[in-house]
Structures are given as C-alpha cells and as structure tokens.
Amino acid sequence: MPSASSRKDQQDWDPRAPEVLADPITAYDHMRHQCPVAYSDYLHHSVFRHADVLAILNDHERFSSQASSHVSVPNSMDPPEHDAWRALIDPYFSAARMAEFEPECQRICHGLVRALPRNGVIEAMFDLAHPFALRTQCAFMGWSEALHEPLLEWIYRKNAATLSASRAQIAAVAMEFDDTIRGILQARRALGDQAPDDVTGRLMGETIHGRPVTEDEIVSILRNWTVGELGTMASSVGIIAHYLAGHPELQDQLRQNPALVRAANDEILRIHAPLIANRRTPTCPVQLGDRTIQAGERITVIWASANRDEAVFGDPDEFRLDRDPALNLLYGAGIHACPGAPLARLEIETMIQSLLAGTRAIERVPGHDALPAVYPASGYRQAPLRLHH
C-alpha cells in the first residue's frame, strides 16, 4: 500500500455519502473489514479497529490530543499540562460527589417519567432524552431552572445548525452558548460572598500553577461539561430506550433486577455508540495497519466501530452482560479516559431505572421508524415510542 502522503487524491470512502449518513453503524462495520485505516478529505485518516484505536489511546507521546485549532481544557492537552488540569478536574467526579448528587438526580428523573403521557406515544428525544440531559447537567452545575427553557431552545438551534452543515451557523450557535456561560459567571461574580457554593462556584475559585483559573479556561471546562455532554447524554438515553423497546425480555429482566441496569447501559452503548469519533495527531511518522501516517496529519478515532470489532467482541450485535468491561471503549481509555464517566453512568442509570420502574412496557411504534442523527451526532433525531404504565 502507498503511504498516507501519497494517498491524498485517493479517497477510500466518503463519510458524508447518503448511505453512510443513513446507516453509519453498518458503514463503519463495512470499513472495519474492507479498509480498517481509511483516508477521506473530510475525516482524513479514520481508524476502525479496536486494537489500533486502543494503541492510539494508550500512546499519548506519539499520538497528541492537540488535534484541533480550538483549545479545550483538558481534552486537547498533552502531558504535563493535561495532568495538572486532570488533577484539578477529577475530584469533581469523585464517589463522594456522586453520592451527594444522586438524590437530586433521582428527583429529576422520577419527575420526568411521571410527566410523560400514560399509555401513549412519546417522542423519546424531545419528550425525555433532551430534557433529561439538560436538567441533570444544570442541576449538577448548580444552574438556575430558569435556564432550562432557553437552553432547550438552544439545543433545537444547535440541531438545526448541525443538519444545515453550515460551518458559520454551527460556529455562531457555539459562540452563543459561550456567551451564556459568561453571563452565568458574571452573575455569580456580582453576588460576591452571596454566590451559591456549588460546582460552578467552586470551579471559579480554583487555582492552577499557582494562579487563578482564567475566565476563558472556566468557559472551556464548563463547555465540555455541558455542550459536550448534553448531546451525548441525550443520545445515550434515546439509544437505550429505543433498544429496550425492541427487546421486551431485557426490559423484564432489568425491571426485576435494577442493579443490572448500569452494565446493560454500557453494553447497549457499546453496540450503538452515542459518540462517533475523536481526533488525534501523530507527533512522528506512525504505522497503523498497512498505512504510514506522517507527523501533524489528522487521525479520526472511530469509537462507533472499535467497540463493535468482531476480533474482540465476536458478534458485535449480541447483547451480553458478562463481557470484560475493560474492553469497552465507551468512555475512552488511557490518560484521556472521560473524567465525567462516574457522573454519566449515574445519570443514565438513574434515568433508565426510573423509566423502567414507571412503565409496564416500552414498545416501538409500527410504521414510525426512528430517524438517525446526523454526523457528528449519533443515536436518533427522533425516536417514537409507546409507553404502557
């Protein structure tokens, strides 16, 4: 095979082809078999196999996370800068913090299920998944409930911008959210000593390298904890609810044993990833499969393929609760493994337990298929479900 540098005019696939966007999971499965390291103008070097992805994640010296022009704290940082920020951020997701937040998370999730129409059809994304993600993340951050409606409207605008594929529209919507965060910080500062002692307030009082954390750094962190999570968390609940609706025997098993819900969630999200991809950049020439990729080129790690690799999981569509959890890349691996994984697992587990406890059955609606999300989002744009209480 020629090296990557000689393949620039030879696209192995088109990630934006209609058939890929219509059924991305099947397309990624096909690429994993036919061309496990593939070049395209859009995603550059896409990596599909579990072994290659894991090798990249565990080698932060050769595969840098500084792969974007936008600085993201700590996602786009390498050691030692990354290590200092993780030491600051990780305690926010400690077991003690999760235990402290759990009752409020339960209150929100139980309330959302109680508000759903009884014995009727819901649109799982906008009736449940998006409100769930918005309310739980706002509660964790300590943000006012008055923000729920404007932020939900912002989610609608963000989804419309994604569908438009307009970079200018997507950038404008992102800037709008940053302005919202800056407004929250300004209001907190105006309160002085009367500001609430919550996650946002504590973050505003942090120091790094012996200096106060700057506003731009706080905005970057809060953007990751909100914008980065709102879509992924909503996608996760939509994917799981839709999957359960097609597997009534699994619903019954989980209703009888709610302690299995967390492991079931991770397995369902292995089968159908809520997050498609991340980026890396080689710091030196690297060999992946039969391709040589030069330093500075872009690599797209395709989570949605790696977690379905037959070489690791056998039949990727087989649901099993006895898999080795260390093989599941749902929350990443290596030094950049998701710091918010404990919160995500708590929130998703609580939401699905609440949904199962509040229903007798969840069914798909004949003649009304779920509409897939559009890359870079995953899951569903719409997912009609029928609930029986």
PDB file of C-alpha atoms in Angstrom, residues 173-362:
ATOM      1  CA  VAL A 173     -24.548  28.674  17.804  1.00  0.00           C
ATOM      2  CA  ALA A 174     -21.416  27.569  19.687  1.00  0.00           C
ATOM      3  CA  MET A 175     -20.470  31.189  20.386  1.00  0.00           C
ATOM      4  CA  GLU A 176     -23.987  31.804  21.661  1.00  0.00           C
ATOM      5  CA  PHE A 177     -23.532  29.089  24.278  1.00  0.00           C
ATOM      6  CA  ASP A 178     -20.171  30.512  25.355  1.00  0.00           C
ATOM      7  CA  ASP A 179     -21.896  33.867  25.866  1.00  0.00           C
ATOM      8  CA  THR A 180     -24.489  32.120  28.060  1.00  0.00           C
ATOM      9  CA  ILE A 181     -21.732  30.663  30.227  1.00  0.00           C
ATOM     10  CA  ARG A 182     -20.017  34.055  30.505  1.00  0.00           C
ATOM     11  CA  GLY A 183     -23.326  35.562  31.595  1.00  0.00           C
ATOM     12  CA  ILE A 184     -23.646  32.933  34.331  1.00  0.00           C
ATOM     13  CA  LEU A 185     -20.129  33.687  35.548  1.00  0.00           C
ATOM     14  CA  GLN A 186     -20.775  37.435  35.523  1.00  0.00           C
ATOM     15  CA  ALA A 187     -23.940  36.983  37.580  1.00  0.00           C
ATOM     16  CA  ARG A 188     -22.041  34.814  40.075  1.00  0.00           C
ATOM     17  CA  ARG A 189     -19.324  37.442  40.490  1.00  0.00           C
ATOM     18  CA  ALA A 190     -21.941  40.139  41.049  1.00  0.00           C
ATOM     19  CA  LEU A 191     -23.283  38.136  44.017  1.00  0.00           C
ATOM     20  CA  GLY A 192     -19.884  38.190  45.706  1.00  0.00           C
ATOM     21  CA  ASP A 193     -19.968  36.313  49.010  1.00  0.00           C
ATOM     22  CA  GLN A 194     -23.650  35.548  48.466  1.00  0.00           C
ATOM     23  CA  ALA A 195     -22.899  33.346  45.435  1.00  0.00           C
ATOM     24  CA  PRO A 196     -24.001  29.719  45.929  1.00  0.00           C
ATOM     25  CA  ASP A 197     -21.417  27.127  46.931  1.00  0.00           C
ATOM     26  CA  ASP A 198     -21.861  24.686  44.060  1.00  0.00           C
ATOM     27  CA  VAL A 199     -19.817  23.139  41.266  1.00  0.00           C
ATOM     28  CA  THR A 200     -19.700  26.340  39.200  1.00  0.00           C
ATOM     29  CA  GLY A 201     -18.791  28.460  42.205  1.00  0.00           C
ATOM     30  CA  ARG A 202     -16.057  26.076  43.326  1.00  0.00           C
ATOM     31  CA  LEU A 203     -14.603  25.961  39.824  1.00  0.00           C
ATOM     32  CA  MET A 204     -14.481  29.759  39.721  1.00  0.00           C
ATOM     33  CA  GLY A 205     -12.366  29.696  42.881  1.00  0.00           C
ATOM     34  CA  GLU A 206      -9.804  27.184  41.620  1.00  0.00           C
ATOM     35  CA  THR A 207      -6.122  27.867  41.004  1.00  0.00           C
ATOM     36  CA  ILE A 208      -3.711  26.217  38.576  1.00  0.00           C
ATOM     37  CA  HIS A 209       0.079  26.583  38.562  1.00  0.00           C
ATOM     38  CA  GLY A 210      -0.266  28.984  41.491  1.00  0.00           C
ATOM     39  CA  ARG A 211      -2.622  31.411  39.707  1.00  0.00           C
ATOM     40  CA  PRO A 212      -6.409  31.735  39.478  1.00  0.00           C
ATOM     41  CA  VAL A 213      -8.126  29.856  36.673  1.00  0.00           C
ATOM     42  CA  THR A 214      -8.982  32.375  33.934  1.00  0.00           C
ATOM     43  CA  GLU A 215     -12.480  33.010  32.619  1.00  0.00           C
ATOM     44  CA  ASP A 216     -11.584  31.522  29.223  1.00  0.00           C
ATOM     45  CA  GLU A 217     -10.398  28.352  30.961  1.00  0.00           C
ATOM     46  CA  ILE A 218     -13.551  28.153  33.065  1.00  0.00           C
ATOM     47  CA  VAL A 219     -15.693  28.626  29.946  1.00  0.00           C
ATOM     48  CA  SER A 220     -13.783  25.850  28.192  1.00  0.00           C
ATOM     49  CA  ILE A 221     -14.282  23.433  31.095  1.00  0.00           C
ATOM     50  CA  LEU A 222     -17.962  24.273  31.500  1.00  0.00           C
ATOM     51  CA  ARG A 223     -18.457  23.975  27.737  1.00  0.00           C
ATOM     52  CA  ASN A 224     -17.092  20.423  27.906  1.00  0.00           C
ATOM     53  CA  TRP A 225     -19.295  19.596  30.872  1.00  0.00           C
ATOM     54  CA  THR A 226     -22.422  20.991  29.216  1.00  0.00           C
ATOM     55  CA  VAL A 227     -22.309  21.313  25.416  1.00  0.00           C
ATOM     56  CA  GLY A 228     -20.117  18.229  25.169  1.00  0.00           C
ATOM     57  CA  GLU A 229     -22.408  16.254  27.461  1.00  0.00           C
ATOM     58  CA  LEU A 230     -25.895  17.486  26.572  1.00  0.00           C
ATOM     59  CA  GLY A 231     -25.824  15.856  23.155  1.00  0.00           C
ATOM     60  CA  THR A 232     -24.041  12.681  24.227  1.00  0.00           C
ATOM     61  CA  MET A 233     -26.203  12.125  27.297  1.00  0.00           C
ATOM     62  CA  ALA A 234     -29.420  12.695  25.345  1.00  0.00           C
ATOM     63  CA  SER A 235     -28.181  10.358  22.610  1.00  0.00           C
ATOM     64  CA  SER A 236     -27.397   7.710  25.217  1.00  0.00           C
ATOM     65  CA  VAL A 237     -30.894   7.743  26.711  1.00  0.00           C
ATOM     66  CA  GLY A 238     -32.507   7.746  23.262  1.00  0.00           C
ATOM     67  CA  ILE A 239     -30.378   4.795  22.118  1.00  0.00           C
ATOM     68  CA  ILE A 240     -31.045   2.766  25.269  1.00  0.00           C
ATOM     69  CA  ALA A 241     -34.785   3.473  25.357  1.00  0.00           C
ATOM     70  CA  HIS A 242     -35.146   2.549  21.681  1.00  0.00           C
ATOM     71  CA  TYR A 243     -33.100  -0.627  22.164  1.00  0.00           C
ATOM     72  CA  LEU A 244     -35.154  -1.702  25.190  1.00  0.00           C
ATOM     73  CA  ALA A 245     -38.344  -1.066  23.229  1.00  0.00           C
ATOM     74  CA  GLY A 246     -37.204  -3.715  20.762  1.00  0.00           C
ATOM     75  CA  HIS A 247     -36.199  -6.210  23.475  1.00  0.00           C
ATOM     76  CA  PRO A 248     -39.117  -6.746  25.884  1.00  0.00           C
ATOM     77  CA  GLU A 249     -37.422  -9.713  27.593  1.00  0.00           C
ATOM     78  CA  LEU A 250     -34.492  -7.474  28.555  1.00  0.00           C
ATOM     79  CA  GLN A 251     -36.928  -4.874  29.893  1.00  0.00           C
ATOM     80  CA  ASP A 252     -38.454  -7.506  32.149  1.00  0.00           C
ATOM     81  CA  GLN A 253     -35.049  -8.705  33.328  1.00  0.00           C
ATOM     82  CA  LEU A 254     -33.975  -5.173  34.245  1.00  0.00           C
ATOM     83  CA  ARG A 255     -37.263  -4.339  35.959  1.00  0.00           C
ATOM     84  CA  GLN A 256     -36.796  -7.407  38.141  1.00  0.00           C
ATOM     85  CA  ASN A 257     -33.129  -6.626  38.808  1.00  0.00           C
ATOM     86  CA  PRO A 258     -32.430  -2.862  38.562  1.00  0.00           C
ATOM     87  CA  ALA A 259     -28.844  -3.430  39.719  1.00  0.00           C
ATOM     88  CA  LEU A 260     -28.110  -4.759  36.214  1.00  0.00           C
ATOM     89  CA  VAL A 261     -29.116  -1.505  34.527  1.00  0.00           C
ATOM     90  CA  ARG A 262     -25.668   0.111  34.643  1.00  0.00           C
ATOM     91  CA  ALA A 263     -23.937  -2.840  32.971  1.00  0.00           C
ATOM     92  CA  ALA A 264     -26.799  -3.154  30.473  1.00  0.00           C
ATOM     93  CA  ASN A 265     -26.475   0.525  29.569  1.00  0.00           C
ATOM     94  CA  ASP A 266     -22.753   0.153  28.871  1.00  0.00           C
ATOM     95  CA  GLU A 267     -23.373  -2.901  26.686  1.00  0.00           C
ATOM     96  CA  ILE A 268     -26.163  -1.259  24.684  1.00  0.00           C
ATOM     97  CA  LEU A 269     -23.960   1.797  24.140  1.00  0.00           C
ATOM     98  CA  ARG A 270     -21.151  -0.487  23.021  1.00  0.00           C
ATOM     99  CA  ILE A 271     -23.465  -1.883  20.359  1.00  0.00           C
ATOM    100  CA  HIS A 272     -24.653   1.591  19.320  1.00  0.00           C
ATOM    101  CA  ALA A 273     -22.220   4.328  20.313  1.00  0.00           C
ATOM    102  CA  PRO A 274     -23.527   7.724  21.486  1.00  0.00           C
ATOM    103  CA  LEU A 275     -20.237   9.356  20.429  1.00  0.00           C
ATOM    104  CA  ILE A 276     -18.870   8.631  16.964  1.00  0.00           C
ATOM    105  CA  ALA A 277     -15.284   9.850  16.970  1.00  0.00           C
ATOM    106  CA  ASN A 278     -12.402  11.862  18.411  1.00  0.00           C
ATOM    107  CA  ARG A 279      -9.219  13.259  16.921  1.00  0.00           C
ATOM    108  CA  ARG A 280      -5.511  12.659  17.425  1.00  0.00           C
ATOM    109  CA  THR A 281      -2.381  13.899  15.644  1.00  0.00           C
ATOM    110  CA  PRO A 282       0.888  11.926  15.335  1.00  0.00           C
ATOM    111  CA  THR A 283       3.988  13.612  16.713  1.00  0.00           C
ATOM    112  CA  CYS A 284       6.168  11.476  14.416  1.00  0.00           C
ATOM    113  CA  PRO A 285       5.615   9.141  11.456  1.00  0.00           C
ATOM    114  CA  VAL A 286       3.488   6.198  12.620  1.00  0.00           C
ATOM    115  CA  GLN A 287       2.380   2.900  11.150  1.00  0.00           C
ATOM    116  CA  LEU A 288      -1.270   1.930  11.549  1.00  0.00           C
ATOM    117  CA  GLY A 289      -2.239  -1.250   9.786  1.00  0.00           C
ATOM    118  CA  ASP A 290      -0.682  -1.003   6.345  1.00  0.00           C
ATOM    119  CA  ARG A 291      -0.597   2.799   6.318  1.00  0.00           C
ATOM    120  CA  THR A 292       2.190   5.209   7.187  1.00  0.00           C
ATOM    121  CA  ILE A 293       0.840   8.471   8.585  1.00  0.00           C
ATOM    122  CA  GLN A 294       3.089  11.491   8.851  1.00  0.00           C
ATOM    123  CA  ALA A 295       3.559  13.770  11.865  1.00  0.00           C
ATOM    124  CA  GLY A 296       0.968  16.531  12.023  1.00  0.00           C
ATOM    125  CA  GLU A 297      -1.694  14.765   9.974  1.00  0.00           C
ATOM    126  CA  ARG A 298      -5.136  14.214  11.439  1.00  0.00           C
ATOM    127  CA  ILE A 299      -6.394  10.873  12.714  1.00  0.00           C
ATOM    128  CA  THR A 300     -10.058  10.235  13.451  1.00  0.00           C
ATOM    129  CA  VAL A 301     -10.617   7.527  16.051  1.00  0.00           C
ATOM    130  CA  ILE A 302     -13.960   5.877  15.248  1.00  0.00           C
ATOM    131  CA  TRP A 303     -15.338   4.723  18.617  1.00  0.00           C
ATOM    132  CA  ALA A 304     -18.540   3.517  16.961  1.00  0.00           C
ATOM    133  CA  SER A 305     -16.529   0.946  15.013  1.00  0.00           C
ATOM    134  CA  ALA A 306     -13.858  -0.074  17.537  1.00  0.00           C
ATOM    135  CA  ASN A 307     -16.474  -1.095  20.099  1.00  0.00           C
ATOM    136  CA  ARG A 308     -18.048  -3.444  17.555  1.00  0.00           C
ATOM    137  CA  ASP A 309     -14.845  -5.188  16.438  1.00  0.00           C
ATOM    138  CA  GLU A 310     -15.515  -8.918  15.951  1.00  0.00           C
ATOM    139  CA  ALA A 311     -11.911  -9.703  16.849  1.00  0.00           C
ATOM    140  CA  VAL A 312     -12.708  -8.534  20.389  1.00  0.00           C
ATOM    141  CA  PHE A 313     -16.464  -8.953  20.846  1.00  0.00           C
ATOM    142  CA  GLY A 314     -17.435 -11.754  18.470  1.00  0.00           C
ATOM    143  CA  ASP A 315     -20.909 -10.963  17.142  1.00  0.00           C
ATOM    144  CA  PRO A 316     -20.999  -7.190  17.747  1.00  0.00           C
ATOM    145  CA  ASP A 317     -24.804  -7.134  17.935  1.00  0.00           C
ATOM    146  CA  GLU A 318     -25.016  -9.844  20.598  1.00  0.00           C
ATOM    147  CA  PHE A 319     -26.069  -8.338  23.935  1.00  0.00           C
ATOM    148  CA  ARG A 320     -24.074  -9.857  26.808  1.00  0.00           C
ATOM    149  CA  LEU A 321     -23.707  -8.805  30.422  1.00  0.00           C
ATOM    150  CA  ASP A 322     -20.637 -10.967  31.024  1.00  0.00           C
ATOM    151  CA  ARG A 323     -18.172  -9.080  28.808  1.00  0.00           C
ATOM    152  CA  ASP A 324     -14.904  -7.728  30.193  1.00  0.00           C
ATOM    153  CA  PRO A 325     -15.730  -4.058  30.927  1.00  0.00           C
ATOM    154  CA  ALA A 326     -12.086  -3.098  30.335  1.00  0.00           C
ATOM    155  CA  LEU A 327     -12.573  -3.837  26.620  1.00  0.00           C
ATOM    156  CA  ASN A 328     -15.470  -1.405  26.261  1.00  0.00           C
ATOM    157  CA  LEU A 329     -14.174   1.948  24.962  1.00  0.00           C
ATOM    158  CA  LEU A 330     -17.436   3.771  25.672  1.00  0.00           C
ATOM    159  CA  TYR A 331     -15.661   6.230  27.993  1.00  0.00           C
ATOM    160  CA  GLY A 332     -12.281   6.019  26.282  1.00  0.00           C
ATOM    161  CA  ALA A 333      -9.013   4.654  27.633  1.00  0.00           C
ATOM    162  CA  GLY A 334      -5.567   5.881  28.592  1.00  0.00           C
ATOM    163  CA  ILE A 335      -4.878   9.249  30.190  1.00  0.00           C
ATOM    164  CA  HIS A 336      -7.787  10.867  28.345  1.00  0.00           C
ATOM    165  CA  ALA A 337     -10.437   8.442  29.612  1.00  0.00           C
ATOM    166  CA  CYS A 338     -13.538  10.540  30.297  1.00  0.00           C
ATOM    167  CA  PRO A 339     -13.265  12.222  33.733  1.00  0.00           C
ATOM    168  CA  GLY A 340     -17.047  12.602  33.848  1.00  0.00           C
ATOM    169  CA  ALA A 341     -17.747   8.890  33.379  1.00  0.00           C
ATOM    170  CA  PRO A 342     -18.951   8.442  37.003  1.00  0.00           C
ATOM    171  CA  LEU A 343     -21.499  11.238  36.533  1.00  0.00           C
ATOM    172  CA  ALA A 344     -22.615   9.979  33.125  1.00  0.00           C
ATOM    173  CA  ARG A 345     -23.113   6.454  34.429  1.00  0.00           C
ATOM    174  CA  LEU A 346     -25.040   7.709  37.466  1.00  0.00           C
ATOM    175  CA  GLU A 347     -27.331   9.930  35.403  1.00  0.00           C
ATOM    176  CA  ILE A 348     -28.043   7.386  32.663  1.00  0.00           C
ATOM    177  CA  GLU A 349     -28.559   4.575  35.173  1.00  0.00           C
ATOM    178  CA  THR A 350     -30.989   6.693  37.205  1.00  0.00           C
ATOM    179  CA  MET A 351     -32.941   7.740  34.110  1.00  0.00           C
ATOM    180  CA  ILE A 352     -33.312   4.206  32.736  1.00  0.00           C
ATOM    181  CA  GLN A 353     -34.188   2.761  36.150  1.00  0.00           C
ATOM    182  CA  SER A 354     -36.844   5.462  36.521  1.00  0.00           C
ATOM    183  CA  LEU A 355     -38.250   4.800  33.043  1.00  0.00           C
ATOM    184  CA  LEU A 356     -38.457   1.050  33.644  1.00  0.00           C
ATOM    185  CA  ALA A 357     -39.945   1.446  37.118  1.00  0.00           C
ATOM    186  CA  GLY A 358     -42.562   3.858  35.798  1.00  0.00           C
ATOM    187  CA  THR A 359     -43.757   1.639  32.936  1.00  0.00           C
ATOM    188  CA  ARG A 360     -45.057  -1.868  32.341  1.00  0.00           C
ATOM    189  CA  ALA A 361     -43.770  -1.948  28.789  1.00  0.00           C
ATOM    190  CA  ILE A 362     -41.953   0.214  26.245  1.00  0.00           C
TER     191      ILE A 362
END
